[in-house]
C-alpha positions as YAML, in Angstrom:
chain: A
units: angstrom
residues:
- id: 1
  name: MET
  ca: [41.97, -88.77, -39.58]
- id: 2
  name: SER
  ca: [41.95, -86.01, -37.00]
- id: 3
  name: THR
  ca: [39.15, -85.34, -34.56]
- id: 4
  name: ILE
  ca: [37.41, -82.01, -34.83]
- id: 5
  name: VAL
  ca: [36.91, -80.33, -31.45]
- id: 6
  name: ARG
  ca: [34.23, -77.72, -30.98]
- id: 7
  name: LEU
  ca: [34.23, -75.60, -27.85]
- id: 8
  name: GLY
  ca: [31.26, -74.30, -26.11]
- id: 9
  name: TYR
  ca: [30.48, -72.31, -22.82]
- id: 10
  name: VAL
  ca: [27.51, -72.10, -20.29]
- id: 11
  name: ALA
  ca: [24.68, -69.90, -19.95]
- id: 12
  name: MET
  ca: [26.11, -66.41, -19.58]
- id: 13
  name: SER
  ca: [28.78, -64.04, -20.77]
- id: 14
  name: VAL
  ca: [31.35, -62.03, -18.92]
- id: 15
  name: HIS
  ca: [31.60, -59.83, -21.78]
- id: 16
  name: LEU
  ca: [27.99, -58.65, -22.27]
- id: 17
  name: GLU
  ca: [26.74, -56.37, -19.70]
- id: 18
  name: ASN
  ca: [23.13, -56.84, -18.08]
- id: 19
  name: SER
  ca: [22.68, -59.96, -19.96]
- id: 20
  name: SER
  ca: [21.72, -62.55, -17.48]
- id: 21
  name: PRO
  ca: [19.34, -65.11, -18.71]
- id: 22
  name: SER
  ca: [18.69, -66.27, -15.20]
- id: 23
  name: GLN
  ca: [16.83, -63.36, -13.63]
- id: 24
  name: THR
  ca: [14.46, -64.53, -10.97]
- id: 25
  name: MET
  ca: [11.65, -63.74, -8.53]
- id: 26
  name: THR
  ca: [11.27, -65.84, -5.35]
- id: 27
  name: PHE
  ca: [7.92, -67.06, -4.22]
- id: 28
  name: ALA
  ca: [7.97, -64.86, -1.20]
- id: 29
  name: GLN
  ca: [8.48, -61.93, -3.55]
- id: 30
  name: PHE
  ca: [5.61, -63.11, -5.77]
- id: 31
  name: GLN
  ca: [3.32, -63.33, -2.61]
- id: 32
  name: ARG
  ca: [4.12, -59.79, -1.70]
- id: 33
  name: VAL
  ca: [2.59, -58.53, -4.93]
- id: 34
  name: LYS
  ca: [-1.13, -58.21, -3.57]
- id: 35
  name: ASP
  ca: [-2.65, -58.49, -7.03]
- id: 36
  name: HIS
  ca: [-2.34, -62.15, -8.25]
- id: 37
  name: GLU
  ca: [-2.50, -61.34, -11.99]
- id: 38
  name: ALA
  ca: [-0.29, -58.46, -11.72]
- id: 39
  name: ALA
  ca: [2.34, -60.77, -9.91]
- id: 40
  name: ILE
  ca: [1.94, -63.42, -12.85]
- id: 41
  name: ARG
  ca: [2.48, -60.57, -15.32]
- id: 42
  name: LYS
  ca: [5.74, -59.59, -13.57]
- id: 43
  name: LEU
  ca: [6.91, -63.44, -13.80]
- id: 44
  name: GLU
  ca: [6.20, -63.18, -17.52]
- id: 45
  name: ARG
  ca: [8.11, -59.86, -17.96]
- id: 46
  name: ILE
  ca: [10.95, -61.42, -16.15]
- id: 47
  name: ALA
  ca: [10.89, -64.85, -18.47]
- id: 48
  name: ILE
  ca: [10.79, -62.56, -21.66]
- id: 49
  name: SER
  ca: [13.71, -60.62, -20.50]
- id: 50
  name: ASN
  ca: [15.71, -63.74, -19.87]
- id: 51
  name: LEU
  ca: [14.77, -64.98, -23.23]
- id: 52
  name: GLU
  ca: [15.63, -61.71, -24.93]
- id: 53
  name: ASN
  ca: [19.22, -61.89, -23.12]
- id: 54
  name: CYS
  ca: [19.33, -65.38, -24.32]
- id: 55
  name: LEU
  ca: [19.05, -63.86, -27.74]
- id: 56
  name: ARG
  ca: [21.59, -61.54, -27.13]
- id: 57
  name: LEU
  ca: [23.93, -64.30, -26.15]
- id: 58
  name: LEU
  ca: [23.28, -66.23, -29.27]
- id: 59
  name: LYS
  ca: [24.20, -63.22, -31.34]
- id: 60
  name: HIS
  ca: [27.47, -62.66, -29.31]
- id: 61
  name: ASN
  ca: [28.04, -66.39, -29.98]
- id: 62
  name: ALA
  ca: [27.63, -66.02, -33.73]
- id: 63
  name: TRP
  ca: [29.81, -62.93, -33.97]
- id: 64
  name: SER
  ca: [32.50, -64.91, -32.12]
- id: 65
  name: GLU
  ca: [32.12, -67.99, -34.13]
- id: 66
  name: ILE
  ca: [30.93, -70.06, -31.15]
- id: 67
  name: GLU
  ca: [28.68, -72.80, -32.36]
- id: 68
  name: PHE
  ca: [27.94, -74.60, -29.00]
- id: 69
  name: PHE
  ca: [26.08, -73.32, -25.99]
- id: 70
  name: ARG
  ca: [24.18, -74.22, -22.99]
- id: 71
  name: PHE
  ca: [20.81, -72.42, -22.19]
- id: 72
  name: SER
  ca: [20.16, -71.58, -18.68]
- id: 73
  name: SER
  ca: [17.65, -73.74, -17.02]
- id: 74
  name: LYS
  ca: [16.26, -70.77, -15.01]
- id: 75
  name: LEU
  ca: [14.70, -68.84, -17.95]
- id: 76
  name: ILE
  ca: [11.24, -69.15, -16.43]
- id: 77
  name: PRO
  ca: [11.01, -68.22, -12.65]
- id: 78
  name: LEU
  ca: [8.50, -70.25, -10.49]
- id: 79
  name: ALA
  ca: [7.46, -72.23, -13.66]
- id: 80
  name: ASN
  ca: [6.55, -75.40, -11.61]
- id: 81
  name: HIS
  ca: [5.59, -73.95, -8.36]
- id: 82
  name: GLU
  ca: [2.83, -75.99, -6.74]
- id: 83
  name: ALA
  ca: [0.87, -72.77, -6.06]
- id: 84
  name: LEU
  ca: [0.87, -71.60, -9.79]
- id: 85
  name: LYS
  ca: [-0.32, -74.80, -11.52]
- id: 86
  name: GLU
  ca: [-2.90, -72.84, -13.49]
- id: 87
  name: TRP
  ca: [-0.20, -70.74, -14.97]
- id: 88
  name: ASN
  ca: [0.35, -71.21, -18.76]
- id: 89
  name: TYR
  ca: [3.82, -69.79, -18.68]
- id: 90
  name: ILE
  ca: [4.69, -71.06, -22.34]
- id: 91
  name: ALA
  ca: [1.94, -68.77, -23.97]
- id: 92
  name: PRO
  ca: [3.10, -65.43, -23.29]
- id: 93
  name: LEU
  ca: [6.64, -66.30, -24.50]
- id: 94
  name: LYS
  ca: [5.88, -67.71, -27.91]
- id: 95
  name: ASP
  ca: [7.13, -64.70, -29.55]
- id: 96
  name: ALA
  ca: [10.33, -64.33, -27.78]
- id: 97
  name: LEU
  ca: [10.92, -68.17, -28.27]
- id: 98
  name: GLN
  ca: [10.23, -67.70, -31.97]
- id: 99
  name: ARG
  ca: [12.66, -64.93, -32.39]
- id: 100
  name: ILE
  ca: [15.21, -67.36, -31.02]
- id: 101
  name: SER
  ca: [14.21, -70.09, -33.43]
- id: 102
  name: VAL
  ca: [14.56, -67.58, -36.38]
- id: 103
  name: PHE
  ca: [18.08, -66.85, -35.28]
- id: 104
  name: LEU
  ca: [19.11, -70.34, -34.67]
- id: 105
  name: LYS
  ca: [17.99, -71.19, -38.28]
- id: 106
  name: GLU
  ca: [20.06, -68.37, -39.69]
- id: 107
  name: HIS
  ca: [23.01, -69.19, -37.34]
- id: 108
  name: PRO
  ca: [22.99, -72.88, -36.64]
- id: 109
  name: MET
  ca: [24.66, -73.93, -33.44]
- id: 110
  name: ARG
  ca: [24.37, -76.81, -30.91]
- id: 111
  name: VAL
  ca: [22.34, -75.90, -27.99]
- id: 112
  name: ASP
  ca: [21.13, -77.76, -24.94]
- id: 113
  name: PHE
  ca: [20.25, -77.69, -21.30]
- id: 114
  name: HIS
  ca: [21.64, -79.06, -17.95]
- id: 115
  name: PRO
  ca: [18.47, -79.11, -15.63]
- id: 116
  name: ASP
  ca: [19.24, -78.37, -12.04]
- id: 117
  name: HIS
  ca: [20.35, -81.01, -9.41]
- id: 118
  name: PHE
  ca: [16.77, -81.38, -8.03]
- id: 119
  name: VAL
  ca: [15.64, -83.27, -11.17]
- id: 120
  name: VAL
  ca: [16.34, -86.64, -9.65]
- id: 121
  name: LEU
  ca: [14.98, -89.63, -11.75]
- id: 122
  name: ASN
  ca: [16.00, -92.30, -9.26]
- id: 123
  name: SER
  ca: [14.34, -90.98, -6.40]
- id: 124
  name: THR
  ca: [11.88, -93.31, -4.60]
- id: 125
  name: ASP
  ca: [9.95, -90.20, -3.44]
- id: 126
  name: LYS
  ca: [6.89, -89.90, -5.66]
- id: 127
  name: GLU
  ca: [6.77, -86.12, -5.35]
- id: 128
  name: VAL
  ca: [10.45, -85.76, -6.09]
- id: 129
  name: PHE
  ca: [9.99, -87.93, -9.20]
- id: 130
  name: LYS
  ca: [6.79, -86.09, -10.33]
- id: 131
  name: HIS
  ca: [8.50, -82.56, -9.88]
- id: 132
  name: SER
  ca: [11.50, -83.93, -12.07]
- id: 133
  name: ILE
  ca: [9.03, -84.97, -14.77]
- id: 134
  name: GLN
  ca: [7.47, -81.47, -14.64]
- id: 135
  name: THR
  ca: [10.87, -79.82, -14.87]
- id: 136
  name: LEU
  ca: [11.67, -81.85, -17.79]
- id: 137
  name: ARG
  ca: [8.49, -81.06, -19.51]
- id: 138
  name: MET
  ca: [9.31, -77.29, -19.04]
- id: 139
  name: HIS
  ca: [12.52, -77.83, -20.92]
- id: 140
  name: GLN
  ca: [10.65, -79.79, -23.55]
- id: 141
  name: LYS
  ca: [8.15, -76.97, -24.06]
- id: 142
  name: LEU
  ca: [11.05, -74.44, -24.28]
- id: 143
  name: LEU
  ca: [12.92, -76.59, -26.88]
- id: 144
  name: LYS
  ca: [9.61, -77.06, -28.95]
- id: 145
  name: GLY
  ca: [8.95, -73.30, -28.71]
- id: 146
  name: MET
  ca: [12.38, -72.62, -30.33]
- id: 147
  name: ASP
  ca: [11.78, -75.31, -32.82]
- id: 148
  name: ILE
  ca: [14.97, -77.37, -31.63]
- id: 149
  name: PRO
  ca: [15.04, -80.97, -32.07]
- id: 150
  name: LEU
  ca: [14.59, -82.88, -28.87]
- id: 151
  name: GLN
  ca: [17.05, -85.48, -29.24]
- id: 152
  name: ASN
  ca: [20.05, -85.27, -26.77]
- id: 153
  name: ARG
  ca: [19.24, -81.90, -25.18]
- id: 154
  name: CYS
  ca: [19.21, -82.34, -21.58]
- id: 155
  name: VAL
  ca: [22.04, -83.53, -19.27]
- id: 156
  name: LEU
  ca: [21.26, -85.19, -16.11]
- id: 157
  name: HIS
  ca: [23.27, -86.67, -13.15]
- id: 158
  name: VAL
  ca: [21.89, -90.06, -12.00]
- id: 159
  name: GLY
  ca: [20.82, -88.93, -8.74]
- id: 160
  name: GLY
  ca: [21.27, -89.99, -5.09]
- id: 161
  name: ALA
  ca: [22.85, -93.19, -3.76]
- id: 162
  name: TYR
  ca: [20.50, -93.43, -0.70]
- id: 163
  name: ASN
  ca: [23.02, -95.44, 1.10]
- id: 164
  name: ASP
  ca: [23.03, -98.28, -1.46]
- id: 165
  name: LYS
  ca: [24.43, -97.49, -4.85]
- id: 166
  name: GLU
  ca: [23.61, -100.66, -6.44]
- id: 167
  name: LYS
  ca: [19.77, -100.42, -5.47]
- id: 168
  name: ALA
  ca: [19.87, -96.70, -6.57]
- id: 169
  name: LEU
  ca: [21.05, -97.48, -10.09]
- id: 170
  name: GLU
  ca: [18.46, -100.37, -10.26]
- id: 171
  name: GLN
  ca: [15.81, -97.67, -8.95]
- id: 172
  name: PHE
  ca: [17.02, -95.52, -11.97]
- id: 173
  name: ILE
  ca: [16.17, -98.32, -14.37]
- id: 174
  name: HIS
  ca: [12.95, -99.03, -12.80]
- id: 175
  name: ASN
  ca: [11.94, -95.39, -12.88]
- id: 176
  name: TRP
  ca: [13.01, -94.90, -16.50]
- id: 177
  name: GLY
  ca: [10.01, -97.00, -17.48]
- id: 178
  name: LEU
  ca: [7.85, -94.35, -15.95]
- id: 179
  name: VAL
  ca: [9.57, -91.47, -17.91]
- id: 180
  name: PRO
  ca: [7.51, -90.72, -21.10]
- id: 181
  name: GLN
  ca: [9.46, -91.50, -24.28]
- id: 182
  name: SER
  ca: [9.18, -88.13, -25.57]
- id: 183
  name: LEU
  ca: [11.13, -86.95, -22.42]
- id: 184
  name: GLN
  ca: [13.55, -89.97, -22.62]
- id: 185
  name: GLN
  ca: [14.91, -89.00, -25.96]
- id: 186
  name: MET
  ca: [16.18, -85.57, -24.58]
- id: 187
  name: ILE
  ca: [18.19, -87.11, -21.94]
- id: 188
  name: MET
  ca: [22.08, -87.66, -21.74]
- id: 189
  name: LEU
  ca: [23.60, -88.89, -18.42]
- id: 190
  name: GLU
  ca: [26.71, -87.65, -16.86]
- id: 191
  name: ASN
  ca: [29.36, -89.18, -14.45]
- id: 192
  name: ASP
  ca: [29.49, -87.05, -11.31]
- id: 193
  name: ASP
  ca: [32.27, -86.03, -8.97]
- id: 194
  name: THR
  ca: [31.09, -87.82, -5.61]
- id: 195
  name: THR
  ca: [28.90, -90.65, -6.25]
- id: 196
  name: PHE
  ca: [28.22, -92.38, -9.63]
- id: 197
  name: HIS
  ca: [31.61, -92.83, -11.44]
- id: 198
  name: ILE
  ca: [32.03, -93.56, -15.10]
- id: 199
  name: LYS
  ca: [31.55, -97.14, -14.91]
- id: 200
  name: ASP
  ca: [28.12, -96.85, -12.97]
- id: 201
  name: VAL
  ca: [26.82, -94.46, -15.63]
- id: 202
  name: LEU
  ca: [28.10, -96.53, -18.57]
- id: 203
  name: TYR
  ca: [26.07, -99.58, -16.97]
- id: 204
  name: LEU
  ca: [22.88, -97.36, -17.25]
- id: 205
  name: CYS
  ca: [23.63, -95.96, -20.64]
- id: 206
  name: GLU
  ca: [24.34, -99.23, -22.19]
- id: 207
  name: LYS
  ca: [21.22, -100.78, -20.81]
- id: 208
  name: LEU
  ca: [18.89, -97.92, -21.54]
- id: 209
  name: ASN
  ca: [20.45, -96.80, -24.84]
- id: 210
  name: VAL
  ca: [21.18, -93.36, -23.51]
- id: 211
  name: PRO
  ca: [24.45, -91.33, -24.50]
- id: 212
  name: ILE
  ca: [26.94, -90.46, -21.85]
- id: 213
  name: ILE
  ca: [28.53, -87.16, -21.15]
- id: 214
  name: PHE
  ca: [32.00, -87.75, -19.97]
- id: 215
  name: ASP
  ca: [33.14, -85.28, -17.57]
- id: 216
  name: LEU
  ca: [37.08, -85.67, -17.36]
- id: 217
  name: HIS
  ca: [37.31, -83.57, -14.23]
- id: 218
  name: HIS
  ca: [34.53, -85.57, -12.56]
- id: 219
  name: HIS
  ca: [36.33, -88.63, -13.32]
- id: 220
  name: GLN
  ca: [39.62, -87.30, -11.85]
- id: 221
  name: ALA
  ca: [37.54, -86.72, -8.57]
- id: 222
  name: ASN
  ca: [35.52, -89.77, -8.55]
- id: 223
  name: ASN
  ca: [36.44, -93.07, -10.17]
- id: 224
  name: ASP
  ca: [36.91, -96.80, -9.59]
- id: 225
  name: GLU
  ca: [40.71, -96.78, -10.00]
- id: 226
  name: THR
  ca: [40.50, -97.36, -13.59]
- id: 227
  name: PRO
  ca: [41.95, -94.76, -16.15]
- id: 228
  name: TRP
  ca: [39.47, -93.17, -18.48]
- id: 229
  name: GLN
  ca: [41.25, -94.69, -21.52]
- id: 230
  name: GLU
  ca: [39.95, -98.09, -20.50]
- id: 231
  name: HIS
  ca: [36.26, -96.73, -20.92]
- id: 232
  name: TRP
  ca: [36.91, -94.58, -23.84]
- id: 233
  name: ASP
  ca: [35.54, -97.11, -26.58]
- id: 234
  name: ARG
  ca: [32.41, -97.71, -24.40]
- id: 235
  name: ILE
  ca: [31.99, -93.95, -24.14]
- id: 236
  name: THR
  ca: [32.11, -93.35, -27.89]
- id: 237
  name: ARG
  ca: [29.89, -96.43, -28.69]
- id: 238
  name: THR
  ca: [27.04, -94.76, -26.69]
- id: 239
  name: TRP
  ca: [27.01, -92.10, -29.28]
- id: 240
  name: GLU
  ca: [27.10, -94.31, -32.47]
- id: 241
  name: GLN
  ca: [23.45, -94.09, -33.17]
- id: 242
  name: GLU
  ca: [22.95, -90.34, -32.37]
- id: 243
  name: THR
  ca: [22.69, -87.59, -34.84]
- id: 244
  name: LEU
  ca: [24.79, -85.14, -32.81]
- id: 245
  name: PRO
  ca: [28.60, -85.48, -32.08]
- id: 246
  name: LEU
  ca: [29.92, -86.90, -28.84]
- id: 247
  name: LYS
  ca: [29.70, -84.36, -26.02]
- id: 248
  name: MET
  ca: [31.79, -83.95, -22.92]
- id: 249
  name: HIS
  ca: [32.48, -81.51, -20.14]
- id: 250
  name: ILE
  ca: [35.79, -79.98, -19.48]
- id: 251
  name: SER
  ca: [36.78, -78.16, -16.43]
- id: 252
  name: SER
  ca: [39.79, -77.68, -14.09]
- id: 253
  name: PRO
  ca: [40.25, -77.88, -10.31]
- id: 254
  name: LYS
  ca: [40.12, -74.64, -8.58]
- id: 255
  name: SER
  ca: [42.96, -75.73, -6.35]
- id: 256
  name: ASP
  ca: [44.32, -79.05, -4.70]
- id: 257
  name: LYS
  ca: [42.41, -78.28, -1.59]
- id: 258
  name: GLU
  ca: [39.26, -77.39, -3.49]
- id: 259
  name: PHE
  ca: [39.72, -80.09, -6.20]
- id: 260
  name: ARG
  ca: [36.09, -80.57, -6.89]
- id: 261
  name: ALA
  ca: [35.09, -76.86, -7.44]
- id: 262
  name: HIS
  ca: [35.59, -75.18, -10.97]
- id: 263
  name: ALA
  ca: [38.55, -73.07, -11.78]
- id: 264
  name: ASP
  ca: [38.14, -69.67, -13.41]
- id: 265
  name: TYR
  ca: [39.95, -71.07, -16.76]
- id: 266
  name: ILE
  ca: [40.88, -74.38, -18.21]
- id: 267
  name: ASP
  ca: [44.30, -75.84, -17.80]
- id: 268
  name: VAL
  ca: [45.41, -76.33, -21.48]
- id: 269
  name: HIS
  ca: [48.12, -78.81, -20.87]
- id: 270
  name: GLY
  ca: [45.77, -81.24, -19.39]
- id: 271
  name: PHE
  ca: [43.17, -80.67, -22.04]
- id: 272
  name: TYR
  ca: [45.75, -80.98, -24.94]
- id: 273
  name: SER
  ca: [47.05, -84.10, -23.37]
- id: 274
  name: PHE
  ca: [43.63, -85.51, -23.31]
- id: 275
  name: LEU
  ca: [42.88, -84.54, -26.90]
- id: 276
  name: LYS
  ca: [46.26, -86.03, -28.06]
- id: 277
  name: GLU
  ca: [45.14, -89.36, -26.70]
- id: 278
  name: VAL
  ca: [41.75, -89.44, -28.28]
- id: 279
  name: ASN
  ca: [42.72, -87.73, -31.62]
- id: 280
  name: GLY
  ca: [41.45, -89.81, -34.54]
- id: 281
  name: THR
  ca: [39.33, -92.24, -32.49]
- id: 282
  name: ILE
  ca: [36.04, -90.32, -33.46]
- id: 283
  name: PRO
  ca: [35.07, -87.68, -36.11]
- id: 284
  name: GLN
  ca: [34.17, -84.91, -33.50]
- id: 285
  name: ILE
  ca: [33.99, -84.02, -29.90]
- id: 286
  name: ASP
  ca: [31.99, -81.04, -28.71]
- id: 287
  name: CYS
  ca: [33.43, -79.82, -25.44]
- id: 288
  name: MET
  ca: [31.38, -77.82, -23.03]
- id: 289
  name: ILE
  ca: [33.68, -75.54, -20.96]
- id: 290
  name: GLU
  ca: [32.35, -75.33, -17.17]
- id: 291
  name: ALA
  ca: [34.71, -72.63, -15.93]
- id: 292
  name: LYS
  ca: [33.86, -69.55, -13.89]
- id: 293
  name: LYS
  ca: [34.87, -67.18, -16.56]
- id: 294
  name: LYS
  ca: [32.39, -68.48, -18.99]
- id: 295
  name: ASP
  ca: [33.16, -67.31, -22.59]
- id: 296
  name: GLU
  ca: [36.35, -65.55, -21.50]
- id: 297
  name: ALA
  ca: [37.53, -69.08, -20.39]
- id: 298
  name: LEU
  ca: [36.76, -70.25, -23.85]
- id: 299
  name: PHE
  ca: [38.63, -67.28, -25.54]
- id: 300
  name: GLN
  ca: [41.55, -67.92, -23.17]
- id: 301
  name: LEU
  ca: [41.56, -71.52, -24.04]
- id: 302
  name: VAL
  ca: [41.73, -70.73, -27.77]
- id: 303
  name: ARG
  ca: [44.58, -68.33, -27.17]
- id: 304
  name: ASP
  ca: [46.51, -71.14, -25.05]
- id: 305
  name: LEU
  ca: [45.86, -73.61, -27.68]
- id: 306
  name: LYS
  ca: [47.33, -71.52, -30.45]
- id: 307
  name: SER
  ca: [50.88, -71.89, -28.83]
- id: 308
  name: TYR
  ca: [50.95, -75.57, -29.96]
- id: 309
  name: GLU
  ca: [52.21, -75.90, -33.44]
- id: 310
  name: ASP
  ca: [49.93, -79.06, -34.42]
- id: 311
  name: VAL
  ca: [46.73, -77.18, -33.51]
- id: 312
  name: GLU
  ca: [44.91, -76.06, -36.54]
- id: 313
  name: PHE
  ca: [41.81, -73.72, -36.06]
- id: 314
  name: ILE
  ca: [39.01, -74.11, -38.56]
- id: 315
  name: ASN
  ca: [37.13, -70.91, -37.03]
- id: 316
  name: SER
  ca: [37.29, -69.14, -33.78]
- id: 317
  name: SER
  ca: [36.14, -71.84, -31.60]
- id: 318
  name: THR
  ca: [36.64, -75.17, -33.57]
- id: 319
  name: PHE
  ca: [40.06, -76.81, -34.46]
- id: 320
  name: TYR
  ca: [41.79, -80.13, -34.77]
- id: 321
  name: ILE
  ca: [45.17, -81.42, -33.97]
- id: 322
  name: LYS
  ca: [47.27, -82.51, -36.93]
- id: 323
  name: SER
  ca: [48.01, -86.30, -36.91]
...
């Protein structure tokens, strides 16, 4: 059995002009609009424009036979700002969200989010934790508005070490009990490039029954000196009860000096070598490309992979290596 590999990319396209789903408005700009209601309407217009661009990106994906995509987490500017607690930001977006829902029903693809770094579930600061929950609820509302099942839709890092990594891991477990189950089901945890390596994150995932997102580049930058191969069986087992295929992140170092930074494109040789090792161990891997050139990095990786005789493409972004 060969493992099917599906490629995806992050949030925006370098091929579509004027298609940013992350247009924003700062609070300072908001305050400069003297009429409060007019300022709110402007925020709503920006959010609707972001969602319309999101739909354009999904159409671009369908045309390009790309079936895996990460939404921007900046679709709604100032959604959880303390000064705008009364703003029902989802209500004016219902029609735009439903248009995305209709399109995804006609053109199924895996879509998810990677909430920003300020979503920290292991924080001891009650306000930080409260804001993290609010941000996850925003993602939940967007998913519901698009009629997307909530299971496995938000990738998070563990958070901060706070000078005691073991204590920080236990704090995550404690705080997890305070996270509503409806939000828990959305979450996947990723190993990071500076603090919590794959072994740390596996400890949490196995204890809390959460799937792990394996980031190969992060592992190369931050590990406990054990090769990823020693953890692969444990990684795959965290996905055994899930309805979606195992998901991982792929990127390449920008340079030896800036090893943690993402390159424009993916190093095909390193990716192919990884795939050869895991081929046949699981039915499918969905690989999210985190590269500066976004969809062009995906297209270039496809072109590079076609130079390997044992790589067989199913469609423009999905393939397997003949065993």
